[in-house]
mmCIF file of C-alpha atoms in Angstrom:
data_model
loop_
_atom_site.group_PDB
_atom_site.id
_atom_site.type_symbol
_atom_site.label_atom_id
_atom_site.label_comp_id
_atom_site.label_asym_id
_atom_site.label_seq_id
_atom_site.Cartn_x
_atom_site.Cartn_y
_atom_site.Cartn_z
ATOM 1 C CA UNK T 1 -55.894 -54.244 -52.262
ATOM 2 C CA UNK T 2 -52.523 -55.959 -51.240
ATOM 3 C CA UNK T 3 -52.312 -59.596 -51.378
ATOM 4 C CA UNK T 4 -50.016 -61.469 -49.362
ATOM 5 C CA UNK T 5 -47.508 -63.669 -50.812
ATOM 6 C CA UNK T 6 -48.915 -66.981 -50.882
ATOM 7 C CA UNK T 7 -46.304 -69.256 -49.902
ATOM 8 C CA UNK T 8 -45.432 -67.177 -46.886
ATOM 9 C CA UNK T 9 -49.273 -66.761 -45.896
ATOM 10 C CA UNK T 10 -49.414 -70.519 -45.368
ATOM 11 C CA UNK T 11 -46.144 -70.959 -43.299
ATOM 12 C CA UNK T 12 -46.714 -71.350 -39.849
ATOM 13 C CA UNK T 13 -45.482 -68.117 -38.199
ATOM 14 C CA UNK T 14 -43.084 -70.599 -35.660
ATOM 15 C CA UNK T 15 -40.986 -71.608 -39.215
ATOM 16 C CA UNK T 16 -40.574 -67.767 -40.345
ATOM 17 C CA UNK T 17 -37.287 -67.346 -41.218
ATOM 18 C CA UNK T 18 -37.176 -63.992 -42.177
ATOM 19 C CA UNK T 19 -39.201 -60.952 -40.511
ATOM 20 C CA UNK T 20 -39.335 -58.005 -42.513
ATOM 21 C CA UNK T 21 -39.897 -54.543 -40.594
ATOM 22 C CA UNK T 22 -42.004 -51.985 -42.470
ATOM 23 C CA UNK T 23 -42.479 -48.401 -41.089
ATOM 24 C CA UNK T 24 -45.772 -47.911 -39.992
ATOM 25 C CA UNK T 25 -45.545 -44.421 -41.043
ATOM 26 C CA UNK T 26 -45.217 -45.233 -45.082
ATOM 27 C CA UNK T 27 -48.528 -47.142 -45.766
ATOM 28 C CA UNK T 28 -47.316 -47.155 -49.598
ATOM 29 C CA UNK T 29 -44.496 -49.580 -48.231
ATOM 30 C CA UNK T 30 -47.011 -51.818 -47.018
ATOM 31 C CA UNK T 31 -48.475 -53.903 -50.060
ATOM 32 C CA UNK T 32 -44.506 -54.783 -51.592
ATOM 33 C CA UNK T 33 -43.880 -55.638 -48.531
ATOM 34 C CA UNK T 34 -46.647 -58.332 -47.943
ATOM 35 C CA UNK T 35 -46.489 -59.455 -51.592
ATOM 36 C CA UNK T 36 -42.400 -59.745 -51.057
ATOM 37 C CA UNK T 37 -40.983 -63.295 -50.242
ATOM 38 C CA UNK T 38 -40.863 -62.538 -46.603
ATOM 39 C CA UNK T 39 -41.737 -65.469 -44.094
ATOM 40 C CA UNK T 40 -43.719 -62.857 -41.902
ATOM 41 C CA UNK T 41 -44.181 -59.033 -42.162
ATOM 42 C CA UNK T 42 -44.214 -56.826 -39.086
ATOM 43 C CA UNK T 43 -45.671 -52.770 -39.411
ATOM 44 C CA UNK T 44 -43.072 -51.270 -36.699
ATOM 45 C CA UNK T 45 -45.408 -48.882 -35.304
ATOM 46 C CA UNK T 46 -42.451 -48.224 -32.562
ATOM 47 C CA UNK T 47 -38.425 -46.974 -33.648
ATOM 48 C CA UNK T 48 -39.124 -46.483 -37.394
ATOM 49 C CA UNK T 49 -41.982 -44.012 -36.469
ATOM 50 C CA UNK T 50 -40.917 -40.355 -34.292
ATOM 51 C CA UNK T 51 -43.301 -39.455 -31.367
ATOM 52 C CA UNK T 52 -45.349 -36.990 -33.519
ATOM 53 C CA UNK T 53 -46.463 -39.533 -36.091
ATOM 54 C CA UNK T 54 -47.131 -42.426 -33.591
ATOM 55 C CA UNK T 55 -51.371 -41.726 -33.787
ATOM 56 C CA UNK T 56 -50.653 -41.099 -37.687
ATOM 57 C CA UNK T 57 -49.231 -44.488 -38.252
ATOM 58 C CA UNK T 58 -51.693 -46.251 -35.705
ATOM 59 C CA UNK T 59 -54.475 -45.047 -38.398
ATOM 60 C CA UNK T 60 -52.580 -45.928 -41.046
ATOM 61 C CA UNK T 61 -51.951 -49.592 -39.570
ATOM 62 C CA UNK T 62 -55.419 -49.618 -38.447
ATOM 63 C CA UNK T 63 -57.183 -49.159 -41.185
ATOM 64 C CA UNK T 64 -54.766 -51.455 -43.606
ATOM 65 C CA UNK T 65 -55.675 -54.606 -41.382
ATOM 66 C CA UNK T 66 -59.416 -53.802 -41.187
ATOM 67 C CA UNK T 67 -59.306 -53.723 -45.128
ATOM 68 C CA UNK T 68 -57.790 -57.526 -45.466
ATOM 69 C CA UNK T 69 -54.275 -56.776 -45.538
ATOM 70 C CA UNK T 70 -52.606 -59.474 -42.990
ATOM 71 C CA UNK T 71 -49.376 -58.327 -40.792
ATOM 72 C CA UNK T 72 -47.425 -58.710 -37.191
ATOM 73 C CA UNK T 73 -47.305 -55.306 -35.311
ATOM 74 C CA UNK T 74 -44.606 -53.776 -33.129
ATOM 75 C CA UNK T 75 -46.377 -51.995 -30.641
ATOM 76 C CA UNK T 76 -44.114 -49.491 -28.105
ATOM 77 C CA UNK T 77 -43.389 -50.595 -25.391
ATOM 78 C CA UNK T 78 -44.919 -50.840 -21.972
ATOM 79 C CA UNK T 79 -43.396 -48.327 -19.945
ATOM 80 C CA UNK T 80 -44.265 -45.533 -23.035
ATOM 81 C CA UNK T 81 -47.696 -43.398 -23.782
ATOM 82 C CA UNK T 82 -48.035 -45.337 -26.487
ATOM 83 C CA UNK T 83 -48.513 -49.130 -25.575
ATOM 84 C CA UNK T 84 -51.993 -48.675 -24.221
ATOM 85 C CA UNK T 85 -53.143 -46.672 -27.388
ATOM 86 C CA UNK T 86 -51.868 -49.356 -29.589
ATOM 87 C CA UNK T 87 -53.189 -52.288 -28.194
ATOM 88 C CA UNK T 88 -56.383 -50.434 -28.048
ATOM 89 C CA UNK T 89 -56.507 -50.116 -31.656
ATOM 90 C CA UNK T 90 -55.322 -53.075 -32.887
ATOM 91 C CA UNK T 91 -57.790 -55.436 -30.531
ATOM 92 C CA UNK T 92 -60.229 -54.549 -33.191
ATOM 93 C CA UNK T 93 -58.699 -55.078 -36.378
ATOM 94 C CA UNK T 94 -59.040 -58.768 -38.113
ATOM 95 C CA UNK T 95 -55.761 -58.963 -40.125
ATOM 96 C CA UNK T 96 -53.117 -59.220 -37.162
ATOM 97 C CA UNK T 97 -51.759 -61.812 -37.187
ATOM 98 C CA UNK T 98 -49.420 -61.261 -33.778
ATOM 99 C CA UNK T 99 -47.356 -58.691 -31.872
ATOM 100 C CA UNK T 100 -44.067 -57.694 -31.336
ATOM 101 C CA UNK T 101 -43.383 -56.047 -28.034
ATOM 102 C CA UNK T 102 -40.771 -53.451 -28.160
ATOM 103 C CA UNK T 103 -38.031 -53.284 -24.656
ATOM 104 C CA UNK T 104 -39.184 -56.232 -22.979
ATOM 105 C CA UNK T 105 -37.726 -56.597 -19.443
ATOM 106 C CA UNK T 106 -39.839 -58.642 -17.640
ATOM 107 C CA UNK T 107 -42.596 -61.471 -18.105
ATOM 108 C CA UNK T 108 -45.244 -60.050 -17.126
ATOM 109 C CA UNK T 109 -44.822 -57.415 -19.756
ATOM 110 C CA UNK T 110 -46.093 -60.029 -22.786
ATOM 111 C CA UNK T 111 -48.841 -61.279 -20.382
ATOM 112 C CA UNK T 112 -50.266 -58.043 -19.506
ATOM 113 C CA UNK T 113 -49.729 -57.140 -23.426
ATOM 114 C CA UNK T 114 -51.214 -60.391 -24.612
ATOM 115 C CA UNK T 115 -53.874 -59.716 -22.112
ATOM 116 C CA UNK T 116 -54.702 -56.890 -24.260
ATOM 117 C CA UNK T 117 -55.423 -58.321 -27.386
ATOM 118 C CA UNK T 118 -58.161 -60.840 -28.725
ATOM 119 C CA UNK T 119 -57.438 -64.311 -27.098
ATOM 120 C CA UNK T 120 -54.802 -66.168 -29.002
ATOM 121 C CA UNK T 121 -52.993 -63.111 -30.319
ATOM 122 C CA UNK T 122 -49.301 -64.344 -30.108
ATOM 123 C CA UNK T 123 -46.549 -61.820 -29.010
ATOM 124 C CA UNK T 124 -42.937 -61.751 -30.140
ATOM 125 C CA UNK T 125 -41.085 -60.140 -27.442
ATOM 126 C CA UNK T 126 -38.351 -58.331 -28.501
ATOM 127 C CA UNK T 127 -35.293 -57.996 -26.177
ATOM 128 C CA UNK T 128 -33.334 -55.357 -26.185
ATOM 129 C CA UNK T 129 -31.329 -55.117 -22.713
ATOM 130 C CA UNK T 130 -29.092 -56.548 -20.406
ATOM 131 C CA UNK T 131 -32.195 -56.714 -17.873
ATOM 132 C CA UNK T 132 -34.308 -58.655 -20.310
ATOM 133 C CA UNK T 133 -31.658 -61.192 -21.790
ATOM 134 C CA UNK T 134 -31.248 -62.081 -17.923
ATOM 135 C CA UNK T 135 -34.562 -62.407 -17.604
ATOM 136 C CA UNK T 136 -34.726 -64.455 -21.133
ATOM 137 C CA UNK T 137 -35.891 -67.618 -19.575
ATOM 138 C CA UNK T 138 -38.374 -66.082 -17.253
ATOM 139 C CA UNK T 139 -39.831 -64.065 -20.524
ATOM 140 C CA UNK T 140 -39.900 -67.629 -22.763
ATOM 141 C CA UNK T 141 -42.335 -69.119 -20.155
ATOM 142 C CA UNK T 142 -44.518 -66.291 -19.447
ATOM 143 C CA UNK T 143 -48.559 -67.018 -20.827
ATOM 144 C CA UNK T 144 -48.697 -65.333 -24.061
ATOM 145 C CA UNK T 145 -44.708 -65.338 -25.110
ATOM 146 C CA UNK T 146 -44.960 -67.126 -28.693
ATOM 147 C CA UNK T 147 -40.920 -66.238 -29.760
ATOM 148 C CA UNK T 148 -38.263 -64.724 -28.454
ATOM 149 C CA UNK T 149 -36.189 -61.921 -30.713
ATOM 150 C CA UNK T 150 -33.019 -60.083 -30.231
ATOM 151 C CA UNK T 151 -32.969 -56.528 -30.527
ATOM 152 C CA UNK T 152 -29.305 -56.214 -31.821
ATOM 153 C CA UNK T 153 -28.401 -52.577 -32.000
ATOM 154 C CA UNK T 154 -30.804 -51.423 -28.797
ATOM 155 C CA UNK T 155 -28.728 -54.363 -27.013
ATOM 156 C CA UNK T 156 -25.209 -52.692 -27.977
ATOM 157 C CA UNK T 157 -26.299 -49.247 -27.092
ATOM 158 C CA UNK T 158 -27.736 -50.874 -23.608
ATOM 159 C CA UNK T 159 -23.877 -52.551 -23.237
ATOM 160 C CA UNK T 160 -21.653 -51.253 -25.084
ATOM 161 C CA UNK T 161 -20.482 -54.516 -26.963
ATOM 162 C CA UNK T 162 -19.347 -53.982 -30.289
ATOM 163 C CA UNK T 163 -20.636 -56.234 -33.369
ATOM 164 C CA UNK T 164 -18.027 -59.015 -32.703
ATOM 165 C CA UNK T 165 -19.909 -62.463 -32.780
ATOM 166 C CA UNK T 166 -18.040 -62.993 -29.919
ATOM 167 C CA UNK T 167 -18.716 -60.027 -28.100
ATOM 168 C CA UNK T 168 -22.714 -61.071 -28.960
ATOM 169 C CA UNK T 169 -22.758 -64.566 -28.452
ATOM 170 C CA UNK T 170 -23.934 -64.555 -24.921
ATOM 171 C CA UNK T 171 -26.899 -63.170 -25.593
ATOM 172 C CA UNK T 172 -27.676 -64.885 -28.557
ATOM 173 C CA UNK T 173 -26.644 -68.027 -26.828
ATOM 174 C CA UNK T 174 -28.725 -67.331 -24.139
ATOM 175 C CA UNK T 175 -31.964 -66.541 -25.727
ATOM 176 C CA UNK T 176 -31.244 -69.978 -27.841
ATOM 177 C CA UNK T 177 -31.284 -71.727 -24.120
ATOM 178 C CA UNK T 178 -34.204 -69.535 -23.072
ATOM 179 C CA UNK T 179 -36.286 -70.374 -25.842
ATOM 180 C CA UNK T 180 -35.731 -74.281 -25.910
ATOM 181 C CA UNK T 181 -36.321 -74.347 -21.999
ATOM 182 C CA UNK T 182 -40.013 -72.693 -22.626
ATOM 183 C CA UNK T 183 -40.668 -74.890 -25.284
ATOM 184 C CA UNK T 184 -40.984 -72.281 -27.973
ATOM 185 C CA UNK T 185 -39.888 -72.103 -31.444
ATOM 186 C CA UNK T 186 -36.351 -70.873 -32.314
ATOM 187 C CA UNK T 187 -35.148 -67.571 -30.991
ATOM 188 C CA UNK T 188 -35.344 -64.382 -33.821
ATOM 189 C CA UNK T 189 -32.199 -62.581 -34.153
ATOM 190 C CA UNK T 190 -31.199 -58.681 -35.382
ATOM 191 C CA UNK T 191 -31.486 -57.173 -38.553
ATOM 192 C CA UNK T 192 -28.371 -56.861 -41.131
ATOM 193 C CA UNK T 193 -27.954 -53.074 -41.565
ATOM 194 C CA UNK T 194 -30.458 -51.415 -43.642
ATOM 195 C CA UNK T 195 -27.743 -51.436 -46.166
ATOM 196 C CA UNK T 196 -25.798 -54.334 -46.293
ATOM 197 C CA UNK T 197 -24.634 -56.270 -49.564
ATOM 198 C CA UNK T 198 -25.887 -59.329 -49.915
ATOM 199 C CA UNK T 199 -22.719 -61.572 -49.469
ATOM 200 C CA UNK T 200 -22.880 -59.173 -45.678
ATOM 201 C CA UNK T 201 -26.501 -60.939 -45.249
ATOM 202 C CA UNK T 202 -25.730 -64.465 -46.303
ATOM 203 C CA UNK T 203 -22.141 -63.836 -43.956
ATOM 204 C CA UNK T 204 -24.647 -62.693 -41.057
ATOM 205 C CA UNK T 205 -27.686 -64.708 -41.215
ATOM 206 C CA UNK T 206 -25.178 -68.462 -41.532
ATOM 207 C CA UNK T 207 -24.157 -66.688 -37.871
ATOM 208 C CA UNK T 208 -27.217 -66.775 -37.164
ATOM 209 C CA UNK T 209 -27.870 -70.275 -38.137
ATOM 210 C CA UNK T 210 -24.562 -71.274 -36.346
ATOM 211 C CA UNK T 211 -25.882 -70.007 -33.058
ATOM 212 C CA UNK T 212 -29.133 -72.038 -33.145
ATOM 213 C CA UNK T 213 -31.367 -69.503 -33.864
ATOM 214 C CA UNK T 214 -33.965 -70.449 -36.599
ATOM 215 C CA UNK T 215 -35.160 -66.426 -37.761
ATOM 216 C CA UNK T 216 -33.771 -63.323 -38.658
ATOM 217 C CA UNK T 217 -35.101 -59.531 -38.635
ATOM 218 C CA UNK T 218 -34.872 -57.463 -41.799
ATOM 219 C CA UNK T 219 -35.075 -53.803 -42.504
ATOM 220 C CA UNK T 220 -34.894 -54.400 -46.285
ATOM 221 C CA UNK T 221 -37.073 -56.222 -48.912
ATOM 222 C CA UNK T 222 -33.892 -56.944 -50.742
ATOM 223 C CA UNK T 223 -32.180 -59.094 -47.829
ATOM 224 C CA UNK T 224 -35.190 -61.717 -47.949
ATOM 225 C CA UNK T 225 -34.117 -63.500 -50.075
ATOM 226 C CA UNK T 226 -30.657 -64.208 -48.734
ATOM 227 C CA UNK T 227 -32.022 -64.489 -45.096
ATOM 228 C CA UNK T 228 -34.353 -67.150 -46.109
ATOM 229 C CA UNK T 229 -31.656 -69.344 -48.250
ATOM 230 C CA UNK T 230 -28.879 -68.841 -45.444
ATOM 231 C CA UNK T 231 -31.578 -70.213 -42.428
ATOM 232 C CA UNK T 232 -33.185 -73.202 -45.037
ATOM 233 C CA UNK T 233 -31.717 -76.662 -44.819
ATOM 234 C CA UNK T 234 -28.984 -76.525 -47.619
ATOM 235 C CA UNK T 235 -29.104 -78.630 -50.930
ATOM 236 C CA UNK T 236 -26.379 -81.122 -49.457
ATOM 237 C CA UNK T 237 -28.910 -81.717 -46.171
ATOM 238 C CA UNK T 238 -31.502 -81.632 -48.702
ATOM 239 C CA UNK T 239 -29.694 -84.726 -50.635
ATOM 240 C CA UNK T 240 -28.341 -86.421 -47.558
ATOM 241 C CA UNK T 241 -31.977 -86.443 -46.089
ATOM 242 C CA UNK T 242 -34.071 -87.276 -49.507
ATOM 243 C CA UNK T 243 -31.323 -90.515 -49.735
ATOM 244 C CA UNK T 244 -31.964 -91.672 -45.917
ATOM 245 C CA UNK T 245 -35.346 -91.506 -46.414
ATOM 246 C CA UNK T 246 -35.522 -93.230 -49.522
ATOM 247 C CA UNK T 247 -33.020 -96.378 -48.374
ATOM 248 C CA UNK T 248 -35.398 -96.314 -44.999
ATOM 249 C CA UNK T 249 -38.446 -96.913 -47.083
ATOM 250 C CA UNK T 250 -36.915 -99.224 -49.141
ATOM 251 C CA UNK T 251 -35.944 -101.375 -45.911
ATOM 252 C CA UNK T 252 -32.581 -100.840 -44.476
ATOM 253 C CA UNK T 253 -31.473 -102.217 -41.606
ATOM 254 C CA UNK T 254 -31.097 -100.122 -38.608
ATOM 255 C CA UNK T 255 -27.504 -100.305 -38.646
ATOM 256 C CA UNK T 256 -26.193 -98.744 -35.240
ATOM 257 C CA UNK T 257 -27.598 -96.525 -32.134
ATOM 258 C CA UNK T 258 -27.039 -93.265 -34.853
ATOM 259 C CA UNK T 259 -29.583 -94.426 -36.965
ATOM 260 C CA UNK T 260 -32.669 -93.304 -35.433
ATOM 261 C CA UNK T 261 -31.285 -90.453 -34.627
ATOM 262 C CA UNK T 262 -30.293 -89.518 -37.926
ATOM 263 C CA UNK T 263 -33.441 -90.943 -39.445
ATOM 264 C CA UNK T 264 -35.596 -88.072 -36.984
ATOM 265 C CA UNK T 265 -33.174 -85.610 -38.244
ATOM 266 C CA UNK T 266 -33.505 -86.101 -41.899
ATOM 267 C CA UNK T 267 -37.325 -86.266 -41.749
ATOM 268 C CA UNK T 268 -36.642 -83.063 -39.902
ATOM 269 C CA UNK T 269 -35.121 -81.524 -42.959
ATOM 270 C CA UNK T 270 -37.509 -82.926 -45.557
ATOM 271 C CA UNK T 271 -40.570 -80.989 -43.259
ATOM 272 C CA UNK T 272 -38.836 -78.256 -44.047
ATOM 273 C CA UNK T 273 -38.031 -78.456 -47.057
ATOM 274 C CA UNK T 274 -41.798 -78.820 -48.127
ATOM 275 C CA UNK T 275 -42.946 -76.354 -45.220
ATOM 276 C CA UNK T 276 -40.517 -73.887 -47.475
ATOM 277 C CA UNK T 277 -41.621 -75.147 -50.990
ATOM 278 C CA UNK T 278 -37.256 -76.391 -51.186
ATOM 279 C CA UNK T 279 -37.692 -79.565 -53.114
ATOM 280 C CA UNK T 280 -38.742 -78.538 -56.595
ATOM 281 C CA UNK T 281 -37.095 -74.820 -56.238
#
């Protein structure tokens, strides 16, 4: 039996910093990968796994979350033979925890997708086109949409933009505006490649940070770590907010119109900070 890391079982899937893609096709990879230090933990039941093996891994997946293992699932997407097959399936297991639709385009895709699915069952949906980051904002308010993500390489292969921030900060930027405008947690971005160093993960997931987005998709256990420290509040917001807080309880004066303001953002960071078990680490 795999047990799930316990700090990350009791985060609140909208705070996941880090979501850690395992292929659906190597159950042995499940049970590090849920005891690892990743916020969330999605089987990828869609690119990781070739045409052939799709049923095989739908077993596999099946029966780990019927035998109290706990995970996301990224189901293939709509327009493919598989979608219907998977939701099928996994409507009857007890351990998922949400989905991840692969090639969204439209809004109606999560809705008919969440349809699917036991009432409740949140879906990430992953965008991975030019069609669907126009259609961000449309997607962030459909019934059922819980996050947005950004499926980085399909994206560049869709467009042609290289792996300049620049060249990727529209669509970053816009699924940052998409997600605040349908009131959902922060936007997810791409995986680091499979093998990146880990000064490359820190470098990419502080971009990520930068842009406004509050999660990041791995393809590695090893990059967890350094996704999860690079999208925390850092130990100088961690000081600066402990020290408001304290002088505010202790009575300070209001000051100036920045005060409250600041006050709402440290408490902000202190959340956090115990949501992500920061302030004795």
């Amino acid at each position: 039996m795999a047990f799930r890391n316990r700090r990350a079982a009791a985060l609140p899937a909208k705070l996941s910093r880090s979501w850690l893609l395992v292929n659906a096709a190597k159950p042995e990879d499940f049970a590090p990968a849920l005891a690892s230090e990743a916020d969330s933990v999605i089987f990828d039941l869609e690119a990781s796994v070739p045409d052939d093996k799709k049923a095989e891994a739908l077993g596999y997946v099946s029966d780990a979350l019927s035998s109290g293992m706990t995970a996301w699932v990224r189901v293939n997407g709509i327009d493919t033979d598989f979608w219907a097959d998977d939701l099928a399936a996994l409507s009857m297991v007890s351990g998922l925890r949400g989905v991840m639709l692969a090639m969204t385009e439209k809004p109606e895709q999560v809705t008919y997708t969440a349809m699917r699915l036991r009432a409740g069952t949140p879906v990430l949906a992953l965008i991975e086109s030019a069609v669907g980051i126009e259609n961000a904002t449309a997607i962030a308010s459909a019934p059922g949409t819980f996050r947005l993500a950004f499926g980085l390489n399909d994206f560049r292969k869709d467009t042609g933009v290289s792996d300049d921030p620049m060249a990727l900060a529209y669509a970053r930027g816009k699924l940052v505006v998409a997600s605040r405008v349908g009131q959902l947690p922060g936007a997810i971005d791409g995986p680091p490649a499979a093998g990146a160093s880990a000064e490359q993960v820190t470098k990419e997931a502080l971009l990520t940070a930068s842009m406004g987005m509050t999660g990041k998709l791995s393809l590695s256990r090893d990059h967890v770590d350094h996704i999860n420290a690079a999208l925390a509040p850092s130990e100088d917001e961690l000081s600066w907010a402990k020290e408001l807080l304290d002088a505010h309880a202790a009575g300070a004066s209001v000051g100036d119109g920045s005060y409250l303001p600041r006050l709402a953002r440290a408490q902000k960071i202190a959340d956090l900070a115990d949501s992500y078990g920061l302030w004795n680490a």
